[in-house]
PDB file of C-alpha atoms and ligand atoms in Angstrom:
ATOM      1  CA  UNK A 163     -69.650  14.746  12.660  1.00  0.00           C
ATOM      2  CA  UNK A 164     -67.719  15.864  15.983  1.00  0.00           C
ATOM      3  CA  UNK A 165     -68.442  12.554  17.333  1.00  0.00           C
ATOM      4  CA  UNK A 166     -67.093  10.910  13.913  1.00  0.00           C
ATOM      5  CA  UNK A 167     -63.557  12.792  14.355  1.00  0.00           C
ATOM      6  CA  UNK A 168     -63.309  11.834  18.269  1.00  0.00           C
ATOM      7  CA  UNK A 169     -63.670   8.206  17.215  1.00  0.00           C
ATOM      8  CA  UNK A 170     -61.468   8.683  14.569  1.00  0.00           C
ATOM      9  CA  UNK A 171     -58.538  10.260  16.352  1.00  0.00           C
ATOM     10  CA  UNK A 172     -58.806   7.931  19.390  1.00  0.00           C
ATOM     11  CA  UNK A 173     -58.629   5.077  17.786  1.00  0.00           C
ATOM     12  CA  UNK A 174     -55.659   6.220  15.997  1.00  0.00           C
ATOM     13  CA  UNK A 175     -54.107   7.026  19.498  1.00  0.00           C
ATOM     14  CA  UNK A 176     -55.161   3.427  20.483  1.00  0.00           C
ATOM     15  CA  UNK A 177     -53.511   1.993  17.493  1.00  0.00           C
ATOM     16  CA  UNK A 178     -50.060   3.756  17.983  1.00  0.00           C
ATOM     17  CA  UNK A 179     -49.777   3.326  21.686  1.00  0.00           C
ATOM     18  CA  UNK A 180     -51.746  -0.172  21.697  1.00  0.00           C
ATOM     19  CA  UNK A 181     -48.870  -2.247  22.749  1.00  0.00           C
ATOM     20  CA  UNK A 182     -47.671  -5.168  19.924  1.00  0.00           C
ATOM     21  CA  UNK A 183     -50.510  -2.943  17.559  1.00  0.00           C
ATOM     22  CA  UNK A 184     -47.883  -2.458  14.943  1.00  0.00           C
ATOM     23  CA  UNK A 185     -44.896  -5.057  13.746  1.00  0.00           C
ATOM     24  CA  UNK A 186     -42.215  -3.532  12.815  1.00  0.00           C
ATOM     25  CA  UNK A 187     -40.529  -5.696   9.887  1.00  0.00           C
ATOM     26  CA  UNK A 188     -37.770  -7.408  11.381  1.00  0.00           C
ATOM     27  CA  UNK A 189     -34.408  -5.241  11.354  1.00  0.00           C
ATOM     28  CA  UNK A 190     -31.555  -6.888   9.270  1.00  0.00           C
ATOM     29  CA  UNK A 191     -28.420  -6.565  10.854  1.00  0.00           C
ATOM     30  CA  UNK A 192     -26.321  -3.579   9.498  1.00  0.00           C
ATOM     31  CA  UNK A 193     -23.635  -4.902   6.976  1.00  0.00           C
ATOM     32  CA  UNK A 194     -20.076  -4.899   8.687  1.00  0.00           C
ATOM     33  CA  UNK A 195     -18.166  -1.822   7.797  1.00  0.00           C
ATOM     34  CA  UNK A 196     -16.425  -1.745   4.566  1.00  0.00           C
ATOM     35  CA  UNK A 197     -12.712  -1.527   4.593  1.00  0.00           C
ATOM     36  CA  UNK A 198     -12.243   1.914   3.373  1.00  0.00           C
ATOM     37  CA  UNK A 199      -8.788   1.762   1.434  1.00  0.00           C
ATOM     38  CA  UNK A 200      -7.492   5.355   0.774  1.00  0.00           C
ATOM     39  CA  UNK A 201      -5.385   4.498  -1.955  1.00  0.00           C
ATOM     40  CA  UNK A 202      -5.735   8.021  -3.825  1.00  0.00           C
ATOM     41  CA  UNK A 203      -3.523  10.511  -1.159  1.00  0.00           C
ATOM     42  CA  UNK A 204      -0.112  10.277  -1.503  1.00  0.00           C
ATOM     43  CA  UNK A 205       0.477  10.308   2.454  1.00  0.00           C
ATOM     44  CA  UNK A 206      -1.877   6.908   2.720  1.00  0.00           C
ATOM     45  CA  UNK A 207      -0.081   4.252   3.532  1.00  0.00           C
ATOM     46  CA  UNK A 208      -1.927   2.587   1.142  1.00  0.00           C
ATOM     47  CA  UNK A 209      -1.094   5.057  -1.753  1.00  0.00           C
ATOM     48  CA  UNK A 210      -1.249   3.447  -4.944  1.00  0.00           C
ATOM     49  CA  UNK A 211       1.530   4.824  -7.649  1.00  0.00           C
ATOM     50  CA  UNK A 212       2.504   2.859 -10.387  1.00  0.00           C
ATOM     51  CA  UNK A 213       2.869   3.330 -14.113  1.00  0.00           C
ATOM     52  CA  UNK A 214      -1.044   4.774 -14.697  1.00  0.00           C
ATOM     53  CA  UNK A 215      -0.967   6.575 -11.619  1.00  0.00           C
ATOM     54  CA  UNK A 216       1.797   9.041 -10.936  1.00  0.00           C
ATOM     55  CA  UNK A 217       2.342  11.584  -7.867  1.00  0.00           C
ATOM     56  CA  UNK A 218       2.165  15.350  -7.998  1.00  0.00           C
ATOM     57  CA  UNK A 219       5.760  16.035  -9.381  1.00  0.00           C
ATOM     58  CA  UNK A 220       6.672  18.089  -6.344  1.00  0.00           C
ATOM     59  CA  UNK A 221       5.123  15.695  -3.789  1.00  0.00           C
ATOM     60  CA  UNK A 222       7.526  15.689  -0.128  1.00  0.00           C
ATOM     61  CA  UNK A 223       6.286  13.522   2.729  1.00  0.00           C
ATOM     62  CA  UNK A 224       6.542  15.872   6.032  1.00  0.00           C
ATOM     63  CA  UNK A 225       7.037  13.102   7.980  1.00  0.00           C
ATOM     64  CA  UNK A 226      10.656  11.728   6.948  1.00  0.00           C
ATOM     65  CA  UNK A 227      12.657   9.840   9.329  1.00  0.00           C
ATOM     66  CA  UNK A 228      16.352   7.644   9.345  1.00  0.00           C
ATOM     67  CA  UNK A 229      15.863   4.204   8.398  1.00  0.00           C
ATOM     68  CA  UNK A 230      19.168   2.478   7.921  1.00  0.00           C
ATOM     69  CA  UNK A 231      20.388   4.936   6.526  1.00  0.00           C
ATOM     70  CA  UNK A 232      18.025   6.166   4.301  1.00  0.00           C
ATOM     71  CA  UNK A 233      14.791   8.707   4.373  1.00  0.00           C
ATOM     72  CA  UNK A 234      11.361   6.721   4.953  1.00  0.00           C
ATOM     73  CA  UNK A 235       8.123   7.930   6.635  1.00  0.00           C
ATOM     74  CA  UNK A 236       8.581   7.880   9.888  1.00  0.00           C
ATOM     75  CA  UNK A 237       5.799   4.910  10.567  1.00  0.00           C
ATOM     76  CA  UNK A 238       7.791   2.697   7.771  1.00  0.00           C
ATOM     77  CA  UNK A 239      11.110   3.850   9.393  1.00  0.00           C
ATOM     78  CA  UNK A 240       9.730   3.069  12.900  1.00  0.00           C
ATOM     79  CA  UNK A 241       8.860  -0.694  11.347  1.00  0.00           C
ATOM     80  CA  UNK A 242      11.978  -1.083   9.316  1.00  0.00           C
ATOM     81  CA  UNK A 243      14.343  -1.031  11.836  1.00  0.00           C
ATOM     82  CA  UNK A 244      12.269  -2.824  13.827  1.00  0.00           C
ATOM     83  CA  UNK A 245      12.644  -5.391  11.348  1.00  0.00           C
ATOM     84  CA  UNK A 246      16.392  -5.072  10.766  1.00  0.00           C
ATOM     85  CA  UNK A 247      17.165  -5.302  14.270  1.00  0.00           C
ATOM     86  CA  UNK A 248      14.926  -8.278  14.605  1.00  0.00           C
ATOM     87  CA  UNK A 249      16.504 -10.050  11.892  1.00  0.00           C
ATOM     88  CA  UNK A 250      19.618  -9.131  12.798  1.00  0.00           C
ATOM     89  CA  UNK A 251      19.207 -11.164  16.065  1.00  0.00           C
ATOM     90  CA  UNK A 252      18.369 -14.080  14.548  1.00  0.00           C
ATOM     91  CA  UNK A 253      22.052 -13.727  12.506  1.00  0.00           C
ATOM     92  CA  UNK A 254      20.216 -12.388   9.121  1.00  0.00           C
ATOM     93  CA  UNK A 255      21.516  -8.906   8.497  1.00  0.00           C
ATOM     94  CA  UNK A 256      20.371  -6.066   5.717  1.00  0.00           C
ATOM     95  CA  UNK A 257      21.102  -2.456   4.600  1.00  0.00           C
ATOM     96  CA  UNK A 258      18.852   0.190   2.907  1.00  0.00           C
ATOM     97  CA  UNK A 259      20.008   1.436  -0.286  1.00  0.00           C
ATOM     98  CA  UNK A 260      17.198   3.814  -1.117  1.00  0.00           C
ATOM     99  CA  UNK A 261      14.506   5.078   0.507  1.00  0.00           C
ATOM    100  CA  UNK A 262      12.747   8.284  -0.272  1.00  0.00           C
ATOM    101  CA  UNK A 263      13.403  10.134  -3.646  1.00  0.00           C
ATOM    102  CA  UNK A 264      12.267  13.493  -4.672  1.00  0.00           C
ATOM    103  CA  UNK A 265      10.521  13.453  -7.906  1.00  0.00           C
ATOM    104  CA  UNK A 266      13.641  15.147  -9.205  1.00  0.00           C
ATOM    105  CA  UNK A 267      16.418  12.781  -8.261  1.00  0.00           C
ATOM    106  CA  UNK A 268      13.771   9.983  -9.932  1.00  0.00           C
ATOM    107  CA  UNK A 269      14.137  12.342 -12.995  1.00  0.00           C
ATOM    108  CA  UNK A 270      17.822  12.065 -12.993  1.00  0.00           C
ATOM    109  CA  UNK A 271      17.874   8.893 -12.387  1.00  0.00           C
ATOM    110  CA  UNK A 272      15.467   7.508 -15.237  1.00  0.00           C
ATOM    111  CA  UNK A 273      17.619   9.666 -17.856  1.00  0.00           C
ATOM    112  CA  UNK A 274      20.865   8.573 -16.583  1.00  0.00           C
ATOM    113  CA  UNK A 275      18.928   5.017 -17.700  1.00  0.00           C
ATOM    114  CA  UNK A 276      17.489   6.070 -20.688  1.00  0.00           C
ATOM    115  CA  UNK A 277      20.749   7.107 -21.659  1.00  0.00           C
ATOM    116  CA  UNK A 278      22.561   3.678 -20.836  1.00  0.00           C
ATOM    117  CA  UNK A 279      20.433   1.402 -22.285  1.00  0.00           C
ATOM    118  CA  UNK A 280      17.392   3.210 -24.160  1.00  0.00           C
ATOM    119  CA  UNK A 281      14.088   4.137 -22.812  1.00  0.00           C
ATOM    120  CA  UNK A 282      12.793   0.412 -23.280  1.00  0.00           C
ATOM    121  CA  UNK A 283      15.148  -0.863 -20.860  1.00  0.00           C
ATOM    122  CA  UNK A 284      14.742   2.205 -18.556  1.00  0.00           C
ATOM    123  CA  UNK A 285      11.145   1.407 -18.227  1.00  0.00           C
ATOM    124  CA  UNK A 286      11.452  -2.234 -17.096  1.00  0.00           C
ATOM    125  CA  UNK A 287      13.945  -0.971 -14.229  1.00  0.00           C
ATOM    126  CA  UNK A 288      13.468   2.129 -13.103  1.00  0.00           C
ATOM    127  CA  UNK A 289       9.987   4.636 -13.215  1.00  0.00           C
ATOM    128  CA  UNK A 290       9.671   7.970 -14.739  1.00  0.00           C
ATOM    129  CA  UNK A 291       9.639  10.628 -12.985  1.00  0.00           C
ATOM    130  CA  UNK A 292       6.390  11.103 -10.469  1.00  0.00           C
ATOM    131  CA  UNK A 293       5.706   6.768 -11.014  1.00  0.00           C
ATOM    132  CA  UNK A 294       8.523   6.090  -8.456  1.00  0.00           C
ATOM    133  CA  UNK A 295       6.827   4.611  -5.582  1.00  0.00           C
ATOM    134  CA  UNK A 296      10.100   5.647  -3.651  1.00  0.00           C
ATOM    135  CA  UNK A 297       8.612   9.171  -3.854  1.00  0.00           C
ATOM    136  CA  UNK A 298       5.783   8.254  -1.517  1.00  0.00           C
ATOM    137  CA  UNK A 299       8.365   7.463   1.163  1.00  0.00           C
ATOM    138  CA  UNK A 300       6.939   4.135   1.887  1.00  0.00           C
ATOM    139  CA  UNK A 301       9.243   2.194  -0.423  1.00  0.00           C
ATOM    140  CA  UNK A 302      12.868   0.797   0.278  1.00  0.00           C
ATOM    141  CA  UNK A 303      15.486  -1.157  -1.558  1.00  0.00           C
ATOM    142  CA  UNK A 304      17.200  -3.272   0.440  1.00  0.00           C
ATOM    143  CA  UNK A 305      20.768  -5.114   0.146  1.00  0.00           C
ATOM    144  CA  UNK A 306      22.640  -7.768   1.545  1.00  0.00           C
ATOM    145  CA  UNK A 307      25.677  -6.079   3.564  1.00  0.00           C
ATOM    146  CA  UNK A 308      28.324  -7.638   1.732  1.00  0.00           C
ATOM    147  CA  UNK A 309      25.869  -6.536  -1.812  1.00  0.00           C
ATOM    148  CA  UNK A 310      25.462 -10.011  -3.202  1.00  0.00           C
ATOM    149  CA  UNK A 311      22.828  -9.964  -5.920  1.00  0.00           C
ATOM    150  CA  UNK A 312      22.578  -6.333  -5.018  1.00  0.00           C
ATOM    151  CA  UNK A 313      19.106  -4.502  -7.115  1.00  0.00           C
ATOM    152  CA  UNK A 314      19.159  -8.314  -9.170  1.00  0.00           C
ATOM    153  CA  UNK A 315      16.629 -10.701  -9.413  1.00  0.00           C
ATOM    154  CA  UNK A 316      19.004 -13.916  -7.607  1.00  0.00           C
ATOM    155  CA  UNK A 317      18.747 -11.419  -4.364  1.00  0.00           C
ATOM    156  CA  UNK A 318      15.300 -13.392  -3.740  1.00  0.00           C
ATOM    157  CA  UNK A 319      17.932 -16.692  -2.802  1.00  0.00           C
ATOM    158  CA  UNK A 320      20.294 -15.155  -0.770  1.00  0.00           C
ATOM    159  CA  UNK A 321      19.532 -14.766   3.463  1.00  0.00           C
ATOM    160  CA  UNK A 322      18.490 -11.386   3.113  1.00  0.00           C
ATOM    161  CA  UNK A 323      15.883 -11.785   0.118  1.00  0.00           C
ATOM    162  CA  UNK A 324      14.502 -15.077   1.185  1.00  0.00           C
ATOM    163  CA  UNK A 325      14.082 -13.480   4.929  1.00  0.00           C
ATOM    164  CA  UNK A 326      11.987 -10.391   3.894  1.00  0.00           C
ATOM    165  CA  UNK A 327      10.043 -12.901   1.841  1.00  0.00           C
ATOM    166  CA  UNK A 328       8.928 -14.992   4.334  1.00  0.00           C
ATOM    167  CA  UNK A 329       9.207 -12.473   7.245  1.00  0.00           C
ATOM    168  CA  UNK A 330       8.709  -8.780   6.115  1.00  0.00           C
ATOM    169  CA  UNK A 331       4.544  -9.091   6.340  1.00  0.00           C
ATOM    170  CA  UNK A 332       5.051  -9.132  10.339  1.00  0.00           C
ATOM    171  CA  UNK A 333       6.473  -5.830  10.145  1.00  0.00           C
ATOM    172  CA  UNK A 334       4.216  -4.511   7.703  1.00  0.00           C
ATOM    173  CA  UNK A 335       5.996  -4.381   4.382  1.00  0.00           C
ATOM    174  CA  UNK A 336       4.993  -6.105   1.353  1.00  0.00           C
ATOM    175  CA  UNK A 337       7.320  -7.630  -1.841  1.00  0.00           C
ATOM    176  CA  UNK A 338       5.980  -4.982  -3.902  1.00  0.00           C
ATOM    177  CA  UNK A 339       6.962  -6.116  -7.470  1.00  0.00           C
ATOM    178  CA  UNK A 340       6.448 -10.461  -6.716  1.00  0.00           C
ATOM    179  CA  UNK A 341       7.576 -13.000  -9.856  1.00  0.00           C
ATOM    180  CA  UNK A 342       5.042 -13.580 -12.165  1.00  0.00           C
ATOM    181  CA  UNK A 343       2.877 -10.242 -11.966  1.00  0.00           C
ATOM    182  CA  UNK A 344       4.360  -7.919 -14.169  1.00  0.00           C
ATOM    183  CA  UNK A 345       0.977  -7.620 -15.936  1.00  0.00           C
ATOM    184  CA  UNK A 346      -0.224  -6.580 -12.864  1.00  0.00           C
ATOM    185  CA  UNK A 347       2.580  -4.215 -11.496  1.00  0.00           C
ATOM    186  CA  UNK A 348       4.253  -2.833 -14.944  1.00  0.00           C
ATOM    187  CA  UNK A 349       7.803  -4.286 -13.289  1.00  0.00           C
ATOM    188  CA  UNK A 350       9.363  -7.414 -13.054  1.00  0.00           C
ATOM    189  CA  UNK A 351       9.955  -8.968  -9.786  1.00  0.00           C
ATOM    190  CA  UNK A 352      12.111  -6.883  -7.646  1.00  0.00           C
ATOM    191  CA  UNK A 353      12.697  -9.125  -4.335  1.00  0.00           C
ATOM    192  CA  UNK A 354      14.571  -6.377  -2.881  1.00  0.00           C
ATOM    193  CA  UNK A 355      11.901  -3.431  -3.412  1.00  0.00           C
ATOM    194  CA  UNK A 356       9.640  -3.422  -0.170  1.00  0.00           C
ATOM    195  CA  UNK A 357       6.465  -1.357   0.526  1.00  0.00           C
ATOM    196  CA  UNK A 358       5.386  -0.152   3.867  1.00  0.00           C
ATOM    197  CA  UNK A 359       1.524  -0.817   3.732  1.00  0.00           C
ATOM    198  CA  UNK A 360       1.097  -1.436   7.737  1.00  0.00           C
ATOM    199  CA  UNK A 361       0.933  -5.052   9.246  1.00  0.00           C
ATOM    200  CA  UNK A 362      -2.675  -5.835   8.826  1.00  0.00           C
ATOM    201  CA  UNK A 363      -2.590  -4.999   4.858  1.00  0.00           C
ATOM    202  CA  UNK A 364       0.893  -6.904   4.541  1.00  0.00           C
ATOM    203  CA  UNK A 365      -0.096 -10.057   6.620  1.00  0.00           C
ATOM    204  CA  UNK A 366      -3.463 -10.402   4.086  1.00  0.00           C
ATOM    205  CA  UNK A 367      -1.664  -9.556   0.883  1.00  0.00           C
ATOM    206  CA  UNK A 368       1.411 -12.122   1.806  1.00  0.00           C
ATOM    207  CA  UNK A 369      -1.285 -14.731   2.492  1.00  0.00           C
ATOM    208  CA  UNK A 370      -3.311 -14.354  -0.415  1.00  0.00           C
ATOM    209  CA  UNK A 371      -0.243 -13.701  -2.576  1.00  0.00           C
ATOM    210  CA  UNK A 372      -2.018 -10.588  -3.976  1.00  0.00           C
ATOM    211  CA  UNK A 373      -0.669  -7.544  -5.507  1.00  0.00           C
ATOM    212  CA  UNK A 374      -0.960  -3.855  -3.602  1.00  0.00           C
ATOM    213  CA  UNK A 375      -3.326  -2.808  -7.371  1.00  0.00           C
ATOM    214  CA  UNK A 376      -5.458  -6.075  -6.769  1.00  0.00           C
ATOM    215  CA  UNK A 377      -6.382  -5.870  -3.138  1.00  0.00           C
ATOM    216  CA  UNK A 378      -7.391  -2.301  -3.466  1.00  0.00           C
ATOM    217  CA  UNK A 379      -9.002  -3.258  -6.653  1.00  0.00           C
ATOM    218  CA  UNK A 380      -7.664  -1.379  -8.954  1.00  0.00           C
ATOM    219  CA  UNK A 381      -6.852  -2.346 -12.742  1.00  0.00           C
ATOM    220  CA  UNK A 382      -3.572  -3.850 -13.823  1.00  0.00           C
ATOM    221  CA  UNK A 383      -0.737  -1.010 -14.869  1.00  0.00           C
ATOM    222  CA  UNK A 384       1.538  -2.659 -16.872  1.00  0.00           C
ATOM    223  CA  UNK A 385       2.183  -0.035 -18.963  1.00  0.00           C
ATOM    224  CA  UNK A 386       2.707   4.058 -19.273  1.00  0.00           C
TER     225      UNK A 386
HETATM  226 ZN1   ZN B 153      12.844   0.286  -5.308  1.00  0.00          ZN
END
């Protein structure tokens, strides 16, 4: 019986040091990492707020800094004048006329709108309070100097509109609101609203001509 369990065990020793005794089944290549799109915290640069997904009412970015003008995060502020002073050298020139709002000035805002044209109206141009992307501090209206076709939809032809169009990617900001996807974004095309998202987001978005909700993958918000 001793003899039996000797045998036994060496042969199992042969076996797992024999060399070639066991194939191992051939190892598949690990899938490339998945881009992992934080579009949930309000201080991602991806952040995701639109008309189904609002901020926490009191929501402050720590990080403001001057852009133009205006309050931005200080990585959008860093890129935007950047931008400014890059267009600016090529003879196309642009001022910020809003950057960061607190969820309270949004609230004044949207019922100084509601109260000048109804709350129909103030829904197609302006957020309530805690949907304003501009609370994130990633968002900025833009203007041309002399304000032709200032915060109106003709802003997309003039220098200023059709330069961030073509250009504002490089820098890492995205037409938030484009033509033709207000099914997608809840507003109708804004030229002049850009959204920090960092270059590498911005460049693939331009190019594919997606929204920010459909390259994180998230469902349309049209609507409240
Ligand atoms: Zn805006």
């Amino acid at each position: 019986m001793r003899t039996v369990i000797v045998c036994v065990f060496l042969g199992l020793v042969i076996y797992l040091l024999w060399p070639g005794s066991k194939e191992l089944p051939a190892q598949s290549a690990p899938p490339a990492a998945a881009a992992v799109l934080d579009f949930d915290s309000p201080d991602s640069t991806v952040a995701v707020v639109n008309k189904q997904r609002p901020l926490p009412a009191d929501y402050v970015p720590q990080d403001l800094s001057d852009a133009g003008g205006v309050p931005l995060r200080a990585e959008a502020a860093e890129a935007y004048r950047q931008m400014t002073a890059e267009a600016a050298a090529t003879g196309v020139f642009m001022s910020a006329v809003s950057g960061f709002r607190t969820g309270d000035e949004q609230d004044h805002l949207y019922v100084s709108y509601t109260g000048s044209f109804g709350q129909e109206e103030a829904d197609a141009i302006s957020a309530r309070p805690g949907h304003s992307e501009h609370q994130t501090g990633l968002a900025v209206d833009i203007a041309n100097p002399d304000g032709t076709c200032a915060l109106e939809a003709c802003f997309a032809e003039t220098l200023a509109g059709s330069w961030v169009a073509s250009n504002a990617q490089h820098y890492g900001f995205i037409i938030r609101y484009p033509a033709g996807a207000e099914h997608l974004t809840g507003y109708a095309h804004e030229p002049w609203h850009l959204r920090y998202v960092g270059t590498e987001h911005a460049r693939t978005m331009h190019d594919a001509g997606t929204t920010l909700e459909e390259f994180v993958g998230l469902p349309a918000a049209p609507g409240y």
